[in-house]
Amino acid sequence: MYFSKKSIFISFGAIAALTSVTIVTAKYLIYTTNFFAESKNPLTGIYGQDALLLSELNIWLFLIANGYLLVKCLLVSFCLYTGFFIAGRVLSFRQIFGVVTLAESAFIISALLKVCWFHWRYPNGSLMEWHSVYMLSIIGFFNHVPAAWSYALQTMNGFELVYILTMAFGISRMTGNTYKNELTVVAASYMPVLLLWVVIVTFCTILYFPDHT
């Protein structure tokens, strides 16, 4: 497996396009003015203004989502690059970025599946029901979870596992080394950073939303 500059641009463009498709699908199936009104959370409460505000929010959502995608891929690539460097192996950052970009499709597919499943399961669903749906996540096994534990349990899901396995597979194809060896380095590089991120989010949740913890 080899990623040229052109193929990386194409890969990232495809993932960004899939992200945009997910946002558009959510816009038409879920995030409508009626959705927020029926959830008793109107965007403005002013007649005729909700649709205008929602349109503006969708534009910002496109920009933020794709910006977040780029930053995340770069950071995860840096973590893996550092992990392999510590393990005594120097890999191409560009090649790692290509693998990470393709692996990111697991989360985008997860988001798209959530939108489609929610639309089918809750045709008149509310915002509260939307926030209670997490595909293949451990949090789904609990009826009530304190806010302090919510993000950690959301993160423990099948798509996160697929993400790690896909990165290890891609790197093993790139280097020619065994899948088991590459999985060990990928997990040792990525998991501590993921744990740190979960701790930071949980800390911020407790700090800024103490009433919900």
PDB file of C-alpha atoms in Angstrom:
ATOM      1  CA  MET A   1       0.000   0.000   0.000  1.00  0.00           C
ATOM      2  CA  TYR A   2       1.442   3.340  -1.077  1.00  0.00           C
ATOM      3  CA  PHE A   3      -0.054   6.836  -0.951  1.00  0.00           C
ATOM      4  CA  SER A   4       1.137   9.462  -3.393  1.00  0.00           C
ATOM      5  CA  LYS A   5       0.327  13.121  -2.780  1.00  0.00           C
ATOM      6  CA  LYS A   6      -2.465  12.866  -5.325  1.00  0.00           C
ATOM      7  CA  SER A   7      -3.987   9.752  -3.756  1.00  0.00           C
ATOM      8  CA  ILE A   8      -3.917  11.367  -0.309  1.00  0.00           C
ATOM      9  CA  PHE A   9      -5.776  14.405  -1.623  1.00  0.00           C
ATOM     10  CA  ILE A  10      -8.293  12.100  -3.279  1.00  0.00           C
ATOM     11  CA  SER A  11      -8.689   9.975  -0.135  1.00  0.00           C
ATOM     12  CA  PHE A  12      -9.175  12.958   2.137  1.00  0.00           C
ATOM     13  CA  GLY A  13     -11.512  14.562  -0.401  1.00  0.00           C
ATOM     14  CA  ALA A  14     -13.610  11.393  -0.480  1.00  0.00           C
ATOM     15  CA  ILE A  15     -13.812  11.269   3.319  1.00  0.00           C
ATOM     16  CA  ALA A  16     -14.692  14.979   3.449  1.00  0.00           C
ATOM     17  CA  ALA A  17     -17.371  14.384   0.798  1.00  0.00           C
ATOM     18  CA  LEU A  18     -18.798  11.494   2.828  1.00  0.00           C
ATOM     19  CA  THR A  19     -18.853  13.779   5.861  1.00  0.00           C
ATOM     20  CA  SER A  20     -20.759  16.376   3.857  1.00  0.00           C
ATOM     21  CA  VAL A  21     -23.224  13.742   2.647  1.00  0.00           C
ATOM     22  CA  THR A  22     -23.844  12.749   6.267  1.00  0.00           C
ATOM     23  CA  ILE A  23     -24.480  16.380   7.237  1.00  0.00           C
ATOM     24  CA  VAL A  24     -26.872  16.909   4.322  1.00  0.00           C
ATOM     25  CA  THR A  25     -28.706  13.672   5.153  1.00  0.00           C
ATOM     26  CA  ALA A  26     -29.062  14.744   8.784  1.00  0.00           C
ATOM     27  CA  LYS A  27     -30.250  18.175   7.656  1.00  0.00           C
ATOM     28  CA  TYR A  28     -33.159  16.763   5.661  1.00  0.00           C
ATOM     29  CA  LEU A  29     -34.032  13.769   7.837  1.00  0.00           C
ATOM     30  CA  ILE A  30     -33.345  15.011  11.370  1.00  0.00           C
ATOM     31  CA  TYR A  31     -32.289  18.622  11.866  1.00  0.00           C
ATOM     32  CA  THR A  32     -35.429  20.401  10.723  1.00  0.00           C
ATOM     33  CA  THR A  33     -37.223  23.336  12.332  1.00  0.00           C
ATOM     34  CA  ASN A  34     -40.011  20.947  13.380  1.00  0.00           C
ATOM     35  CA  PHE A  35     -37.463  18.689  15.077  1.00  0.00           C
ATOM     36  CA  PHE A  36     -36.293  21.489  17.369  1.00  0.00           C
ATOM     37  CA  ALA A  37     -39.799  22.847  17.893  1.00  0.00           C
ATOM     38  CA  GLU A  38     -41.214  19.442  18.860  1.00  0.00           C
ATOM     39  CA  SER A  39     -38.256  18.961  21.192  1.00  0.00           C
ATOM     40  CA  LYS A  40     -39.343  22.184  22.928  1.00  0.00           C
ATOM     41  CA  ASN A  41     -35.985  23.669  21.970  1.00  0.00           C
ATOM     42  CA  PRO A  42     -36.793  26.196  19.221  1.00  0.00           C
ATOM     43  CA  LEU A  43     -33.736  27.818  17.736  1.00  0.00           C
ATOM     44  CA  THR A  44     -34.997  31.391  18.059  1.00  0.00           C
ATOM     45  CA  GLY A  45     -38.627  31.254  19.105  1.00  0.00           C
ATOM     46  CA  ILE A  46     -39.326  33.867  16.423  1.00  0.00           C
ATOM     47  CA  TYR A  47     -41.625  32.901  13.572  1.00  0.00           C
ATOM     48  CA  GLY A  48     -39.786  32.635  10.262  1.00  0.00           C
ATOM     49  CA  GLN A  49     -36.335  33.004  11.794  1.00  0.00           C
ATOM     50  CA  ASP A  50     -35.673  29.372  12.712  1.00  0.00           C
ATOM     51  CA  ALA A  51     -35.248  28.231   9.109  1.00  0.00           C
ATOM     52  CA  LEU A  52     -32.841  31.085   8.368  1.00  0.00           C
ATOM     53  CA  LEU A  53     -30.735  30.375  11.441  1.00  0.00           C
ATOM     54  CA  LEU A  54     -30.714  26.636  10.720  1.00  0.00           C
ATOM     55  CA  SER A  55     -29.440  27.309   7.201  1.00  0.00           C
ATOM     56  CA  GLU A  56     -26.600  29.442   8.563  1.00  0.00           C
ATOM     57  CA  LEU A  57     -25.755  26.814  11.187  1.00  0.00           C
ATOM     58  CA  ASN A  58     -25.518  24.133   8.511  1.00  0.00           C
ATOM     59  CA  ILE A  59     -22.926  26.184   6.622  1.00  0.00           C
ATOM     60  CA  TRP A  60     -20.837  26.509   9.771  1.00  0.00           C
ATOM     61  CA  LEU A  61     -21.316  22.807  10.456  1.00  0.00           C
ATOM     62  CA  PHE A  62     -19.801  21.947   7.068  1.00  0.00           C
ATOM     63  CA  LEU A  63     -16.734  24.059   7.809  1.00  0.00           C
ATOM     64  CA  ILE A  64     -16.289  22.897  11.399  1.00  0.00           C
ATOM     65  CA  ALA A  65     -16.814  19.201  10.613  1.00  0.00           C
ATOM     66  CA  ASN A  66     -14.270  19.118   7.803  1.00  0.00           C
ATOM     67  CA  GLY A  67     -11.825  21.282   9.760  1.00  0.00           C
ATOM     68  CA  TYR A  68     -12.153  18.918  12.711  1.00  0.00           C
ATOM     69  CA  LEU A  69     -11.620  15.961  10.380  1.00  0.00           C
ATOM     70  CA  LEU A  70      -8.355  17.407   9.064  1.00  0.00           C
ATOM     71  CA  VAL A  71      -7.024  18.313  12.518  1.00  0.00           C
ATOM     72  CA  LYS A  72      -7.937  14.912  13.954  1.00  0.00           C
ATOM     73  CA  CYS A  73      -6.271  13.016  11.105  1.00  0.00           C
ATOM     74  CA  LEU A  74      -3.116  15.093  11.515  1.00  0.00           C
ATOM     75  CA  LEU A  75      -3.002  14.593  15.292  1.00  0.00           C
ATOM     76  CA  VAL A  76      -3.637  10.845  15.133  1.00  0.00           C
ATOM     77  CA  SER A  77      -1.016  10.531  12.392  1.00  0.00           C
ATOM     78  CA  PHE A  78       1.460  12.397  14.582  1.00  0.00           C
ATOM     79  CA  CYS A  79       0.695  10.079  17.525  1.00  0.00           C
ATOM     80  CA  LEU A  80       1.300   6.987  15.388  1.00  0.00           C
ATOM     81  CA  TYR A  81       4.424   8.475  13.826  1.00  0.00           C
ATOM     82  CA  THR A  82       5.774   9.194  17.312  1.00  0.00           C
ATOM     83  CA  GLY A  83       4.828   5.728  18.536  1.00  0.00           C
ATOM     84  CA  PHE A  84       6.669   3.993  15.717  1.00  0.00           C
ATOM     85  CA  PHE A  85       9.637   6.324  16.176  1.00  0.00           C
ATOM     86  CA  ILE A  86       9.840   5.371  19.865  1.00  0.00           C
ATOM     87  CA  ALA A  87       9.635   1.722  18.798  1.00  0.00           C
ATOM     88  CA  GLY A  88      12.766   2.312  16.725  1.00  0.00           C
ATOM     89  CA  ARG A  89      11.075   2.569  13.338  1.00  0.00           C
ATOM     90  CA  VAL A  90      10.758   5.649  11.152  1.00  0.00           C
ATOM     91  CA  LEU A  91       7.737   5.596   8.841  1.00  0.00           C
ATOM     92  CA  SER A  92       6.615   8.186   6.342  1.00  0.00           C
ATOM     93  CA  PHE A  93       4.226  10.672   7.948  1.00  0.00           C
ATOM     94  CA  ARG A  94       2.430  11.010   4.626  1.00  0.00           C
ATOM     95  CA  GLN A  95       1.826   7.270   4.413  1.00  0.00           C
ATOM     96  CA  ILE A  96       0.543   7.155   7.994  1.00  0.00           C
ATOM     97  CA  PHE A  97      -1.768  10.092   7.250  1.00  0.00           C
ATOM     98  CA  GLY A  98      -3.163   8.205   4.261  1.00  0.00           C
ATOM     99  CA  VAL A  99      -3.927   5.160   6.398  1.00  0.00           C
ATOM    100  CA  VAL A 100      -5.509   7.262   9.158  1.00  0.00           C
ATOM    101  CA  THR A 101      -7.667   9.097   6.624  1.00  0.00           C
ATOM    102  CA  LEU A 102      -9.079   5.849   5.265  1.00  0.00           C
ATOM    103  CA  ALA A 103      -9.643   4.483   8.783  1.00  0.00           C
ATOM    104  CA  GLU A 104     -11.612   7.619   9.661  1.00  0.00           C
ATOM    105  CA  SER A 105     -14.365   6.388   7.352  1.00  0.00           C
ATOM    106  CA  ALA A 106     -15.435   4.038  10.177  1.00  0.00           C
ATOM    107  CA  PHE A 107     -16.660   6.984  12.254  1.00  0.00           C
ATOM    108  CA  ILE A 108     -18.320   8.723   9.316  1.00  0.00           C
ATOM    109  CA  ILE A 109     -20.184   5.545   8.403  1.00  0.00           C
ATOM    110  CA  SER A 110     -21.192   5.308  12.063  1.00  0.00           C
ATOM    111  CA  ALA A 111     -22.646   8.826  11.939  1.00  0.00           C
ATOM    112  CA  LEU A 112     -24.499   8.107   8.694  1.00  0.00           C
ATOM    113  CA  LEU A 113     -25.941   4.890  10.116  1.00  0.00           C
ATOM    114  CA  LYS A 114     -27.078   6.772  13.217  1.00  0.00           C
ATOM    115  CA  VAL A 115     -28.930   9.335  11.105  1.00  0.00           C
ATOM    116  CA  CYS A 116     -30.677   6.671   9.014  1.00  0.00           C
ATOM    117  CA  TRP A 117     -31.488   4.426  11.978  1.00  0.00           C
ATOM    118  CA  PHE A 118     -32.814   7.313  14.068  1.00  0.00           C
ATOM    119  CA  HIS A 119     -35.053   8.475  11.216  1.00  0.00           C
ATOM    120  CA  TRP A 120     -36.472   4.953  10.919  1.00  0.00           C
ATOM    121  CA  ARG A 121     -36.741   4.249  14.654  1.00  0.00           C
ATOM    122  CA  TYR A 122     -37.986   7.691  15.746  1.00  0.00           C
ATOM    123  CA  PRO A 123     -39.900   9.285  12.841  1.00  0.00           C
ATOM    124  CA  ASN A 124     -41.000  12.058  15.210  1.00  0.00           C
ATOM    125  CA  GLY A 125     -38.025  11.867  17.524  1.00  0.00           C
ATOM    126  CA  SER A 126     -36.908  14.544  19.942  1.00  0.00           C
ATOM    127  CA  LEU A 127     -33.538  16.072  20.695  1.00  0.00           C
ATOM    128  CA  MET A 128     -33.336  14.044  23.912  1.00  0.00           C
ATOM    129  CA  GLU A 129     -33.904  10.811  21.985  1.00  0.00           C
ATOM    130  CA  TRP A 130     -31.265  11.840  19.454  1.00  0.00           C
ATOM    131  CA  HIS A 131     -28.700  12.314  22.210  1.00  0.00           C
ATOM    132  CA  SER A 132     -29.543   8.895  23.642  1.00  0.00           C
ATOM    133  CA  VAL A 133     -28.622   7.021  20.450  1.00  0.00           C
ATOM    134  CA  TYR A 134     -25.027   5.802  20.149  1.00  0.00           C
ATOM    135  CA  MET A 135     -24.358   3.090  17.591  1.00  0.00           C
ATOM    136  CA  LEU A 136     -22.649  -0.059  18.963  1.00  0.00           C
ATOM    137  CA  SER A 137     -21.678   1.771  22.146  1.00  0.00           C
ATOM    138  CA  ILE A 138     -21.473   0.358  25.663  1.00  0.00           C
ATOM    139  CA  ILE A 139     -23.555   3.284  26.908  1.00  0.00           C
ATOM    140  CA  GLY A 140     -26.543   1.697  25.173  1.00  0.00           C
ATOM    141  CA  PHE A 141     -26.601  -1.029  27.836  1.00  0.00           C
ATOM    142  CA  PHE A 142     -27.414   1.491  30.584  1.00  0.00           C
ATOM    143  CA  ASN A 143     -30.722   3.253  31.164  1.00  0.00           C
ATOM    144  CA  HIS A 144     -29.175   6.147  33.037  1.00  0.00           C
ATOM    145  CA  VAL A 145     -25.564   7.273  33.050  1.00  0.00           C
ATOM    146  CA  PRO A 146     -24.137  10.216  35.034  1.00  0.00           C
ATOM    147  CA  ALA A 147     -22.706  12.923  32.794  1.00  0.00           C
ATOM    148  CA  ALA A 148     -19.238  12.289  34.214  1.00  0.00           C
ATOM    149  CA  TRP A 149     -19.242   8.777  32.718  1.00  0.00           C
ATOM    150  CA  SER A 150     -21.228   9.503  29.592  1.00  0.00           C
ATOM    151  CA  TYR A 151     -18.423  10.395  27.188  1.00  0.00           C
ATOM    152  CA  ALA A 152     -16.180   7.544  28.347  1.00  0.00           C
ATOM    153  CA  LEU A 153     -18.929   4.986  27.711  1.00  0.00           C
ATOM    154  CA  GLN A 154     -19.796   6.596  24.368  1.00  0.00           C
ATOM    155  CA  THR A 155     -16.184   6.238  23.294  1.00  0.00           C
ATOM    156  CA  MET A 156     -16.184   2.518  24.066  1.00  0.00           C
ATOM    157  CA  ASN A 157     -17.895   1.392  20.883  1.00  0.00           C
ATOM    158  CA  GLY A 158     -17.469  -1.020  18.025  1.00  0.00           C
ATOM    159  CA  PHE A 159     -16.487   1.644  15.515  1.00  0.00           C
ATOM    160  CA  GLU A 160     -13.579   2.763  17.698  1.00  0.00           C
ATOM    161  CA  LEU A 161     -12.335  -0.821  17.617  1.00  0.00           C
ATOM    162  CA  VAL A 162     -12.751  -0.985  13.835  1.00  0.00           C
ATOM    163  CA  TYR A 163     -10.816   2.294  13.583  1.00  0.00           C
ATOM    164  CA  ILE A 164      -7.829   0.877  15.472  1.00  0.00           C
ATOM    165  CA  LEU A 165      -7.883  -2.438  13.607  1.00  0.00           C
ATOM    166  CA  THR A 166      -8.108  -0.666  10.245  1.00  0.00           C
ATOM    167  CA  MET A 167      -5.126   1.562  11.032  1.00  0.00           C
ATOM    168  CA  ALA A 168      -3.081  -1.476  12.053  1.00  0.00           C
ATOM    169  CA  PHE A 169      -4.095  -3.345   8.897  1.00  0.00           C
ATOM    170  CA  GLY A 170      -3.249  -0.392   6.662  1.00  0.00           C
ATOM    171  CA  ILE A 171       0.156   0.091   8.237  1.00  0.00           C
ATOM    172  CA  SER A 172       0.920  -3.641   8.025  1.00  0.00           C
ATOM    173  CA  ARG A 173       0.131  -3.511   4.304  1.00  0.00           C
ATOM    174  CA  MET A 174       2.331  -0.446   3.985  1.00  0.00           C
ATOM    175  CA  THR A 175       5.343  -1.863   5.830  1.00  0.00           C
ATOM    176  CA  GLY A 176       5.006  -5.559   5.043  1.00  0.00           C
ATOM    177  CA  ASN A 177       5.326  -6.457   8.729  1.00  0.00           C
ATOM    178  CA  THR A 178       2.905  -8.749  10.522  1.00  0.00           C
ATOM    179  CA  TYR A 179      -0.509  -7.432  11.463  1.00  0.00           C
ATOM    180  CA  LYS A 180      -0.012  -8.442  15.101  1.00  0.00           C
ATOM    181  CA  ASN A 181       3.179  -6.411  15.462  1.00  0.00           C
ATOM    182  CA  GLU A 182       1.683  -3.315  13.864  1.00  0.00           C
ATOM    183  CA  LEU A 183      -1.484  -3.617  15.958  1.00  0.00           C
ATOM    184  CA  THR A 184       0.640  -3.640  19.110  1.00  0.00           C
ATOM    185  CA  VAL A 185       2.391  -0.393  18.169  1.00  0.00           C
ATOM    186  CA  VAL A 186      -0.804   1.283  16.929  1.00  0.00           C
ATOM    187  CA  ALA A 187      -2.700   0.420  20.111  1.00  0.00           C
ATOM    188  CA  ALA A 188       0.213   1.500  22.332  1.00  0.00           C
ATOM    189  CA  SER A 189       0.434   4.816  20.459  1.00  0.00           C
ATOM    190  CA  TYR A 190      -3.244   5.635  20.088  1.00  0.00           C
ATOM    191  CA  MET A 191      -4.911   4.315  23.241  1.00  0.00           C
ATOM    192  CA  PRO A 192      -3.043   6.506  25.800  1.00  0.00           C
ATOM    193  CA  VAL A 193      -3.861   9.629  23.771  1.00  0.00           C
ATOM    194  CA  LEU A 194      -7.503   8.561  23.487  1.00  0.00           C
ATOM    195  CA  LEU A 195      -7.619   7.977  27.247  1.00  0.00           C
ATOM    196  CA  LEU A 196      -6.125  11.419  27.872  1.00  0.00           C
ATOM    197  CA  TRP A 197      -8.740  12.981  25.586  1.00  0.00           C
ATOM    198  CA  VAL A 198     -11.563  11.199  27.432  1.00  0.00           C
ATOM    199  CA  VAL A 199     -10.187  12.413  30.775  1.00  0.00           C
ATOM    200  CA  ILE A 200     -10.031  16.010  29.506  1.00  0.00           C
ATOM    201  CA  VAL A 201     -13.604  15.920  28.176  1.00  0.00           C
ATOM    202  CA  THR A 202     -14.850  14.315  31.399  1.00  0.00           C
ATOM    203  CA  PHE A 203     -13.038  16.920  33.503  1.00  0.00           C
ATOM    204  CA  CYS A 204     -14.570  19.750  31.463  1.00  0.00           C
ATOM    205  CA  THR A 205     -18.005  18.149  31.819  1.00  0.00           C
ATOM    206  CA  ILE A 206     -17.675  18.033  35.605  1.00  0.00           C
ATOM    207  CA  LEU A 207     -16.247  21.559  35.707  1.00  0.00           C
ATOM    208  CA  TYR A 208     -18.820  23.294  33.506  1.00  0.00           C
ATOM    209  CA  PHE A 209     -21.883  21.098  34.078  1.00  0.00           C
ATOM    210  CA  PRO A 210     -21.664  20.078  37.763  1.00  0.00           C
ATOM    211  CA  ASP A 211     -25.450  19.792  38.100  1.00  0.00           C
ATOM    212  CA  HIS A 212     -25.520  16.945  35.569  1.00  0.00           C
ATOM    213  CA  THR A 213     -22.820  14.842  37.189  1.00  0.00           C
TER     214      THR A 213
END
